[in-house]
Coordinates of C-alpha atoms and ligand atoms in Angstrom, one line a residue:
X20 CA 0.0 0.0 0.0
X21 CA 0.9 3.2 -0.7
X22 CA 5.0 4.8 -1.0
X23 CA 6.1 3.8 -4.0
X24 CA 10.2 3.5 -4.4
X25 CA 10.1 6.8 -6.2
X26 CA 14.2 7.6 -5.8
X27 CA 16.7 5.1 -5.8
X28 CA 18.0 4.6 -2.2
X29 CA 21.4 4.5 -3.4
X30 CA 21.5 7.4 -5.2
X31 CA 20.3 8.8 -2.0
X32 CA 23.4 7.5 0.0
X33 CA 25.9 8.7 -2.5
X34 CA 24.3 12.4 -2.6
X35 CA 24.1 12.3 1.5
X36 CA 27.8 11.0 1.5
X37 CA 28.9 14.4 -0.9
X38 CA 27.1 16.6 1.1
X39 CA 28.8 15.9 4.3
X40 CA 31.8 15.3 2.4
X41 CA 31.7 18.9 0.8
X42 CA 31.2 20.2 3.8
X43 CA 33.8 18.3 6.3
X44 CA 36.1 19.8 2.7
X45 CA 37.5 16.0 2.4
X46 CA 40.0 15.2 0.4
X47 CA 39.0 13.6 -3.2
X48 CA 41.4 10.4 -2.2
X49 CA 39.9 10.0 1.0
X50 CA 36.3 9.8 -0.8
X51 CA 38.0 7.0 -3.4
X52 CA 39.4 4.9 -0.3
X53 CA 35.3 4.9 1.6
X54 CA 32.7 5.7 -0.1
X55 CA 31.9 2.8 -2.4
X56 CA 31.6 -0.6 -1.1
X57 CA 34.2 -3.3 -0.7
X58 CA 32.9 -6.2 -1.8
X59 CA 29.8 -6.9 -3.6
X60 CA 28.3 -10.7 -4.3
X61 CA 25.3 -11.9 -6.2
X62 CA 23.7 -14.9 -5.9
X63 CA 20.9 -17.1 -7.2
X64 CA 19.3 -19.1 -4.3
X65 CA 16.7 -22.3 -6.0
X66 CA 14.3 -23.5 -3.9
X67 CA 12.2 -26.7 -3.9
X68 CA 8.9 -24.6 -3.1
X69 CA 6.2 -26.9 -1.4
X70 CA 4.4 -27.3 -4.8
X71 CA 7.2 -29.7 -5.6
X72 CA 8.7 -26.9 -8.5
X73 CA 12.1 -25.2 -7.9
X74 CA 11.7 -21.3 -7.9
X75 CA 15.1 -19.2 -8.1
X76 CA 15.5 -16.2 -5.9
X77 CA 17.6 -13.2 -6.6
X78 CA 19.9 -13.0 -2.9
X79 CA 22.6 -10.1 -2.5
X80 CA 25.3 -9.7 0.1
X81 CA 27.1 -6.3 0.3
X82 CA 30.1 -5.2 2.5
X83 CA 30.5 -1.8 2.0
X84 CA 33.5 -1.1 4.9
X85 CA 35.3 -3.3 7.3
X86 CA 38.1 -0.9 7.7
X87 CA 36.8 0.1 11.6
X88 CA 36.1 -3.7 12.3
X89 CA 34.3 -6.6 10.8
X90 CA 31.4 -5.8 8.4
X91 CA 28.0 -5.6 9.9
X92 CA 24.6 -5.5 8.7
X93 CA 20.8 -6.7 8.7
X94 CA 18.9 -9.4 6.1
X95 CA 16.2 -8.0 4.4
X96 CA 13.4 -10.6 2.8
X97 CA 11.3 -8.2 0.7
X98 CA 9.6 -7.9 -3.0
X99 CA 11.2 -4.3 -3.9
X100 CA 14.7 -5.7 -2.9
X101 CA 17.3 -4.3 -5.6
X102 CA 21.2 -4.4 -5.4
X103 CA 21.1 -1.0 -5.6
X104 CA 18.9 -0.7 -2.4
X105 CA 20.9 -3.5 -0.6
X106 CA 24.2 -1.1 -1.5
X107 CA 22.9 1.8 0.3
X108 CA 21.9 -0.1 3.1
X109 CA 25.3 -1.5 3.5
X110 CA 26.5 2.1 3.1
X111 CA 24.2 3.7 6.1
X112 CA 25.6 1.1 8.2
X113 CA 29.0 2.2 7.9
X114 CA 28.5 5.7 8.9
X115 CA 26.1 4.4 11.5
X116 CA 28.5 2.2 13.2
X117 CA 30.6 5.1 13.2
X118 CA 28.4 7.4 14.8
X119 CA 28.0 5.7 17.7
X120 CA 31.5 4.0 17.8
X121 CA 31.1 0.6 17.6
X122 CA 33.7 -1.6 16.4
X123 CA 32.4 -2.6 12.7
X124 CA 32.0 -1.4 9.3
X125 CA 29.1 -1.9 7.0
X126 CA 27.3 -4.7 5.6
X127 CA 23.7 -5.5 4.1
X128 CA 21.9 -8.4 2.5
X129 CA 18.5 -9.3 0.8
X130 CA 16.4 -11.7 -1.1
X131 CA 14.1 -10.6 -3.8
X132 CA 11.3 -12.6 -2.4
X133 CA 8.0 -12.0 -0.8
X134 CA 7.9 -14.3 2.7
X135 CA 4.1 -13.1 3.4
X136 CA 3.3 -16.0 0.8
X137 CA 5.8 -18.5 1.5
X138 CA 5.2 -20.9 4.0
X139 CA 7.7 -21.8 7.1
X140 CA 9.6 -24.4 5.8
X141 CA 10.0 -22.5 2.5
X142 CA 11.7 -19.9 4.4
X143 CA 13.8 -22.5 6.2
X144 CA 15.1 -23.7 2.8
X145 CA 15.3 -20.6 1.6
X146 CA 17.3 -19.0 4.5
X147 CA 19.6 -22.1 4.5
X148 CA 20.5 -22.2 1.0
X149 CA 21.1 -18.2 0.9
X150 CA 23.8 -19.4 3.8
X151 CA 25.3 -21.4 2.2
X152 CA 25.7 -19.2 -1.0
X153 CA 27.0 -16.2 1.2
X154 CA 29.0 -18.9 3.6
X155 CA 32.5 -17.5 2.0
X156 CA 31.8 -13.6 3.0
X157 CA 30.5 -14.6 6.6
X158 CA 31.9 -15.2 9.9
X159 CA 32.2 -13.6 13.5
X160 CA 35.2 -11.8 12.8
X161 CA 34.2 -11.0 9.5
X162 CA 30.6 -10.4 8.5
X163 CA 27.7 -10.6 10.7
X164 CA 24.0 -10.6 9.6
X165 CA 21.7 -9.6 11.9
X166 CA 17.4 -9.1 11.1
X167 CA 16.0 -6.5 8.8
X168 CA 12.4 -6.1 7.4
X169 CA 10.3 -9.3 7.2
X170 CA 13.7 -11.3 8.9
X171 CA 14.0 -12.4 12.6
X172 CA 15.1 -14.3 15.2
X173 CA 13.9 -17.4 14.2
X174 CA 15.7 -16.5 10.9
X175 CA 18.8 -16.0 12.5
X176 CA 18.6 -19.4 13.8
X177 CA 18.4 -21.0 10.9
X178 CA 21.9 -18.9 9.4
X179 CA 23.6 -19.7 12.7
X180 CA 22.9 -23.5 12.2
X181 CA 24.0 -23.8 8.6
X182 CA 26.8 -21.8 9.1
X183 CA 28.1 -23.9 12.3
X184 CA 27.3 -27.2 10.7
X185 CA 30.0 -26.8 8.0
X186 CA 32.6 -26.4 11.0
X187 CA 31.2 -29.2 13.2
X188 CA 30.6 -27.0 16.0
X189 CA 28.1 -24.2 17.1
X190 CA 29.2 -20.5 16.3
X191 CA 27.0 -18.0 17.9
X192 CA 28.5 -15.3 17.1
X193 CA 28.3 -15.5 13.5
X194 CA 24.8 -13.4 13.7
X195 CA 23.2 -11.2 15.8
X196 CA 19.3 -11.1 16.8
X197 CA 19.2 -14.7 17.8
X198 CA 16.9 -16.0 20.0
X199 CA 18.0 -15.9 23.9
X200 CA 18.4 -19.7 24.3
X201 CA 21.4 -19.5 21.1
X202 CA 23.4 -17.0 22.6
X203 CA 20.8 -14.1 22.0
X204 CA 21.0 -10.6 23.8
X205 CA 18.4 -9.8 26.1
X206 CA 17.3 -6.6 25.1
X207 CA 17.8 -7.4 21.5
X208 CA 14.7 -7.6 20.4
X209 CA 13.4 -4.3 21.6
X210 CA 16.9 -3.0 21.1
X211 CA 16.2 0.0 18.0
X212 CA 13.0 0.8 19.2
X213 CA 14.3 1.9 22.5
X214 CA 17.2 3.5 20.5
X215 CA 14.6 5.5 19.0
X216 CA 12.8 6.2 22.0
X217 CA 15.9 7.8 24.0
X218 CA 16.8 10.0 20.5
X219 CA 13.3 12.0 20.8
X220 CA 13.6 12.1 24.1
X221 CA 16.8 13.9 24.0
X222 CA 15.2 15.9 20.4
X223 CA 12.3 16.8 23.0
X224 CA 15.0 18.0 25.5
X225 CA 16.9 20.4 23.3
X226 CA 13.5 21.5 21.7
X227 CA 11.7 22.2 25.2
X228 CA 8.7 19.6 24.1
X229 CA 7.4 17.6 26.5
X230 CA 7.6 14.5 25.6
X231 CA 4.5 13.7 28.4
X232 CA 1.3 15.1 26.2
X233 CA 3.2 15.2 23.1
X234 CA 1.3 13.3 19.4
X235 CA 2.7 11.0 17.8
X236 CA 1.9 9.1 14.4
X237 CA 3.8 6.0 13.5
X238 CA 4.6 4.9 9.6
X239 CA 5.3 1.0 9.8
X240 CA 4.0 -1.1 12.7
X241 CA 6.7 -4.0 13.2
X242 CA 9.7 -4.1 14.7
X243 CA 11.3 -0.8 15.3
X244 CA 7.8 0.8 15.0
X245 CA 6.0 -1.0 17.4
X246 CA 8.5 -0.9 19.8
X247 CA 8.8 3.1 19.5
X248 CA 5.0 3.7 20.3
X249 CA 4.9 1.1 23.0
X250 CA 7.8 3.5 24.9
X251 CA 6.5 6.8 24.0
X252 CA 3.2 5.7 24.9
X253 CA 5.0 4.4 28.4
X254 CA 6.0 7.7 28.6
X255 CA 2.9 9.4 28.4
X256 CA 2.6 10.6 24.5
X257 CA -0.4 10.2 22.9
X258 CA 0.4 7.5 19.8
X259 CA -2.7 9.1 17.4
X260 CA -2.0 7.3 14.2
X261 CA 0.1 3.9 13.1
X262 CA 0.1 2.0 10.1
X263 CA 1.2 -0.9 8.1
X264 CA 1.1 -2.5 4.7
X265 CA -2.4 -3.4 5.1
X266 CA -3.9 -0.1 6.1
X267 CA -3.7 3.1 8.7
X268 CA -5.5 3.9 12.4
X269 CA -6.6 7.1 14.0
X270 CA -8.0 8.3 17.4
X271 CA -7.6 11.7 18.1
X272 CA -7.4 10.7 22.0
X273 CA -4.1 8.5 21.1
X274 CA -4.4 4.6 20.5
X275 CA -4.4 2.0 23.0
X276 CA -0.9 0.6 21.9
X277 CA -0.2 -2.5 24.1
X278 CA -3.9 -3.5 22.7
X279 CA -2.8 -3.0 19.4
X280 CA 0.3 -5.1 19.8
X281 CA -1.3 -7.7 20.6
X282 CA -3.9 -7.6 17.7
X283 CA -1.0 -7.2 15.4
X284 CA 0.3 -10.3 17.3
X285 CA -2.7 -12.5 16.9
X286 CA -4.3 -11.2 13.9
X287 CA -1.0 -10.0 11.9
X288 CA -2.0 -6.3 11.3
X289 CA -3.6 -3.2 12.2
X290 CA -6.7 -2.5 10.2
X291 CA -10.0 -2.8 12.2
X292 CA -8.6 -2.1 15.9
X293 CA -11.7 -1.5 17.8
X294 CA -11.6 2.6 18.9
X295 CA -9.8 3.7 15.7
X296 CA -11.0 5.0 12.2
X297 CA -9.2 4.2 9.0
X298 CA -6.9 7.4 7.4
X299 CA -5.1 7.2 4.3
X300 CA -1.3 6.4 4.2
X301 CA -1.4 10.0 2.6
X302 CA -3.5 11.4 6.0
X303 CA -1.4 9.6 8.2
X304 CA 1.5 11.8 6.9
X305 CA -0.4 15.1 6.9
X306 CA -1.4 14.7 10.3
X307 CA -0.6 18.1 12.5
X308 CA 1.3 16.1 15.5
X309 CA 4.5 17.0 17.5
X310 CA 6.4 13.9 16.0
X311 CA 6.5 11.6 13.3
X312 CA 8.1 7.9 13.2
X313 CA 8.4 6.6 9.7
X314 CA 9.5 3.2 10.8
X315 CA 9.3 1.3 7.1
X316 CA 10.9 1.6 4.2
X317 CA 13.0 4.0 2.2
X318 CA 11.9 7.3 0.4
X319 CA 8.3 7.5 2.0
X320 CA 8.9 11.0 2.6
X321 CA 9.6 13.1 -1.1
X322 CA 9.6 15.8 -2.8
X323 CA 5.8 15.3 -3.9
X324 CA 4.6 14.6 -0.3
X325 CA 7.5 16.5 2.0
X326 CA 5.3 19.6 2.2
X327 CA 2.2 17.9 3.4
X328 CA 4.5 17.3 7.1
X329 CA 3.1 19.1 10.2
X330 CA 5.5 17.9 12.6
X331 CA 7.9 19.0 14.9
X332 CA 10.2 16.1 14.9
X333 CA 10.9 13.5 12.5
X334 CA 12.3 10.3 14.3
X335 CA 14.0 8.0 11.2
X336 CA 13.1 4.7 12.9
X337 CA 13.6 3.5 9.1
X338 CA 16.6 3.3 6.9
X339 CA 16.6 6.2 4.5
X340 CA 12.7 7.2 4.5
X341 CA 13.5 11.0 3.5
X342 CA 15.2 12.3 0.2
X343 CA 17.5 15.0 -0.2
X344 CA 14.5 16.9 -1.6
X345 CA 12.6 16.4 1.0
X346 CA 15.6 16.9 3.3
X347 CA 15.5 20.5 2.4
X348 CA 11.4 21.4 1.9
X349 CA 11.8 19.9 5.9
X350 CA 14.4 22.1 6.7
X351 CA 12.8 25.2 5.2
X352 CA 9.8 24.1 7.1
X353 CA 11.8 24.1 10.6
X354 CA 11.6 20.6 11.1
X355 CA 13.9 19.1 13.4
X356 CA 15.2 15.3 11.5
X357 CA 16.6 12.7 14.0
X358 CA 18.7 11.1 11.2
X359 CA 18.5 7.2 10.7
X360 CA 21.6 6.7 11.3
X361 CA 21.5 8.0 14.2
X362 CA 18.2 7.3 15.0
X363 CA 17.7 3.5 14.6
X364 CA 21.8 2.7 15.6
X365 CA 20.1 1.3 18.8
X366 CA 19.8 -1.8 16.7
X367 CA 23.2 -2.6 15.5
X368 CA 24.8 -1.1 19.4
X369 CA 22.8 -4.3 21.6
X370 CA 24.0 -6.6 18.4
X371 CA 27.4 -5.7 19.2
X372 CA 26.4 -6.2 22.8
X373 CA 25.7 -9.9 21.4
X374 CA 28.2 -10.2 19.5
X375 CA 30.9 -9.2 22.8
X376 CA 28.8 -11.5 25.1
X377 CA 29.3 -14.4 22.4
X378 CA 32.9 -13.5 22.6
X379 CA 33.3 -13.9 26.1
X380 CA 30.6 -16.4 26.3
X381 CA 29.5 -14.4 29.4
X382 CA 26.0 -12.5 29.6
X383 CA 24.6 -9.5 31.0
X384 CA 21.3 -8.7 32.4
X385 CA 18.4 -6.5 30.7
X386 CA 19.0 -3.7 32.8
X387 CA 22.3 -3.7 32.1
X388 CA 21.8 -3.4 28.3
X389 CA 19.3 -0.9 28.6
X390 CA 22.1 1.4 30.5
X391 CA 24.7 1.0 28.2
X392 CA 22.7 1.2 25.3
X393 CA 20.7 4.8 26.7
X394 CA 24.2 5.8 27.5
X395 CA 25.7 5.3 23.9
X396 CA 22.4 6.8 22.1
X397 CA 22.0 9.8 24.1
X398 CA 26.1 10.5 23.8
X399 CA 25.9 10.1 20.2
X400 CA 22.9 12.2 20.1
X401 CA 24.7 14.9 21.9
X402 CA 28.2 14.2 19.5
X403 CA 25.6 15.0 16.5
X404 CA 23.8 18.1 18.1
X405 CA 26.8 19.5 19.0
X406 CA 28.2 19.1 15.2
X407 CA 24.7 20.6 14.3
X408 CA 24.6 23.6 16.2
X409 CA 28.8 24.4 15.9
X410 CA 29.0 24.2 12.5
X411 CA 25.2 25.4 11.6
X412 CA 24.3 21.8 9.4
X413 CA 21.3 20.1 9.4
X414 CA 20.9 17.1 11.7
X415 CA 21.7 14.6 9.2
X416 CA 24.7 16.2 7.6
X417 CA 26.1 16.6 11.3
X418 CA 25.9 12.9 11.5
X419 CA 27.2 11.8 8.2
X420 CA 30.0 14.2 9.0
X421 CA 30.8 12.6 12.8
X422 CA 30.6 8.6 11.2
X423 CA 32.4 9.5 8.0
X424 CA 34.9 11.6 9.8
X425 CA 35.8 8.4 12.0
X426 CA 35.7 6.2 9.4
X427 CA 38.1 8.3 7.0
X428 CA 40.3 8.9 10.3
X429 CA 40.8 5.4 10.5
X430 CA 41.2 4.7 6.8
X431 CA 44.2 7.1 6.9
X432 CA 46.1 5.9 10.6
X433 CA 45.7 2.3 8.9
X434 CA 47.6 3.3 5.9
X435 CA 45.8 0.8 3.8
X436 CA 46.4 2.6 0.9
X437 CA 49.8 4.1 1.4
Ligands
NAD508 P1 9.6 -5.4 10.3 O1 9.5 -6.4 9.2 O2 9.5 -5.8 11.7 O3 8.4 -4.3 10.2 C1 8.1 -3.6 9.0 C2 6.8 -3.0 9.2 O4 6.5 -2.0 8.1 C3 5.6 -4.0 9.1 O5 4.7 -3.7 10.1 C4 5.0 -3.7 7.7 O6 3.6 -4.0 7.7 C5 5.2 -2.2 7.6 N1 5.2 -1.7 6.3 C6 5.7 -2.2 5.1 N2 5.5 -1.5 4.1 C7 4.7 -0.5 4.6 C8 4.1 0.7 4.0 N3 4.2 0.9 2.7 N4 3.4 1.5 4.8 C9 3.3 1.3 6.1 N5 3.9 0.3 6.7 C10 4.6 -0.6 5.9 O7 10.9 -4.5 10.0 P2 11.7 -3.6 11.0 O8 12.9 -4.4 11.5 O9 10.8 -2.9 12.0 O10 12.3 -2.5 10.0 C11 11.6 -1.3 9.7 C12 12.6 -0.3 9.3 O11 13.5 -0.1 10.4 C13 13.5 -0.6 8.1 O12 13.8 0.5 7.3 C14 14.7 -1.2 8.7 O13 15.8 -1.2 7.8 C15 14.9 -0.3 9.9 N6 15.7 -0.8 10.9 C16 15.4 -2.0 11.6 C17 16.3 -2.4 12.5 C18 16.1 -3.7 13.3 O14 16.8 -4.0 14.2 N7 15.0 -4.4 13.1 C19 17.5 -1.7 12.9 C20 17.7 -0.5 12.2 C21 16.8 -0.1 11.2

């Protein structure tokens, strides 16, 4: 429903990457040595579907950087999965890794499929064979997948075991977003929705909004999303609007959100939740509220729709879900952009987490994940306002400027290209 793929994400990356690049004035061999990705690998992935006929997916895996650490990055199962998208994923996760200053580069991967019509063991085969294509890139010190959209811990699973069984022995630590009983994080699963949830508190800080009292409408009701409104609405905002790709619901008193988790849960989406009318994708985006959480996929904010935003604050829960063009209608407008890679890098910090307790084969408590994980956002957060408001940039080229800065710091101490 609705947003169609209107710019090409990559694209998008490339023109974010020059902007902060013109600005930070950096050098045109330090832009050779990091801005494109490292390593990029096709694959065809056949499938005995449960019809008995093979169908062939189209699988990607892209490692954009490892030059801060092994290459790091989510699994996307999705129709409208391109290379080119899977390239500028990989590419946001570089800078994002950066930003908050976690030891990895960048990574992505996806299957041109759509799971909403394949059954479980389909997606078992599926996940397995795409392992086993992508087994040569992989590895705890030197790839590691984690979930993206319409992937998750039970997916996880299944890479973890196909991996380990071609070593003869279980390795945990080759993905993140497992479940808890295979070396999972607690605190995982919630992980970028909290991440989310401490960057607009802090954006509600600087701007003097309470967050207590303060709307809220919500693009994208899964993982990241769902997560988001379940804390702000902890926290006392009123969540008016959510959606997902089967429809959009409103009550201008704010949405009983643990309810609607657990219709989503039982019934698999949002449409029909009793005390809520049905708006348009397009309404949903018009709607005058203090912030808005577009938590699905890329460029659902444009140039054709940017000026339709009544919003204070725009919290990126998703990868990439502004242009450039709408970028600037937003900053003409006033509108104060959490960036994504700022924004959702709650994700990708507890998979680290993971990935360390795997390590060390030694785990940590919820509480304990939560700390360290408010602490990195909200440092971040103040790293990026700080670039913001010194140097006069919008939000997102103060970010792009802090992860690209580390990353081309380190590209340069390594000598890697001396
Ligand atoms: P998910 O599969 O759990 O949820 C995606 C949600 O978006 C679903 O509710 C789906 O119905 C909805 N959706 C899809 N198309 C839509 C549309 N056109 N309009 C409205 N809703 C639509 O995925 P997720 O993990 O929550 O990922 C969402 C976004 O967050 C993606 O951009 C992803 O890259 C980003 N992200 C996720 C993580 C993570 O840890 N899961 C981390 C960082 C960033």
């Amino acid at each position: 429903m609705l947003t169609t793929i209107a710019a090409n994400a990559y694209d998008v990356a490339l023109e974010n990457f020059d902007t902060a690049a013109d600005a930070m004035q950096l050098s045109d061999d330090v832009r050779e040595m990091i801005k494109y990705p490292e390593r990029i690998l096709t694959v065809s992935v056949p499938v005995r579907m449960d019809n008995g006929h093979i169908h062939r997916f189209e699988a990607y895996r892209v490692q954009h950087s490892s030059v801060r650490g092994p290459a790091k990055g989510g699994i996307r199962y999705h129709p409208q999965v391109t290379l080119d998208e899977v390239k500028a994923l990989a590419t946001w996760m570089t800078w994002k890794c950066a930003v908050v200053n976690i030891p990895f580069g960048g990574a992505k991967g996806g299957v041109t499929c759509n799971p909403k019509v394949m059954s479980q063991d389909e997606l078992q085969r599926m996940t397995r064979r795409y392992t086993s294509a992508i087994l040569p890139l992989i590895g705890p010190e030197r790839d590691i997948p984690a979930p993206d959209v319409y992937t998750n811990p039970q997916t996880m699973a299944w890479i973890m075991d196909t991996y380990s069984m071609t070593k003869g022995y279980a390795i945990p630590g080759v993905v993140t977003g497992k479940p808890i009983s295979l070396g999972g994080s607690l605190g995982r699963n919630e992980a970028t929705g909290r991440g989310v949830f401490y960057t607009i508190q802090c954006a509600c800080d600087h701007l003097k909004i309470p967050l207590k009292g303060a709307t809220v409408a919500v693009q994208g009701f899964g993982n990241a999303g769902s997560i988001a409104a379940q804390l702000l609405h902890e926290a006392g905002a009123k969540v008016v609007a959510v959606s997902d790709s089967t429809g959009c619901v409103y009550n201008k008193n704010g949405l009983d959100i643990p309810e609607l988790i657990h219709m989503k849960e039982l019934v698999g989406h949002v449409e029909g939740f009793p005390e809520s009318e049905p708006i348009s994708p397009a309404e949903l985006l018009a709607l005058k509220v203090d912030i808005l959480v577009p938590a699905a996929l890329e460029n659902t904010v444009r140039e054709d729709n940017a000026r339709s935003l009544d919003v204070k604050i725009v919290a990126e829960a998703a990868n990439g879900p502004l242009t450039p063009a709408a970028d600037r209608i937003l900053e003409a407008k006033g509108t104060f952009v959490i960036p994504d890679i700022l924004c959702n890098a709650g994700g990708v910090t507890v998979s680290y987490f993971e990935w360390v307790q795997d390590e060390q084969h030694l785990f940590w408590e919820a509480q304990d994940v939560y700390n360290r994980l408010e602490r990195v956002m909200k440092t971040s957060f103040r790293d990026v306002l700080k670039i913001h408001l010194d140097k006069r940039v919008p939000m997102r080229i103060a970010a792009n400027i802090l992860g690209i800065g580390r990353v081309a710091e380190a590209v340069q101490i390594r000598g890697i290209y001396p």
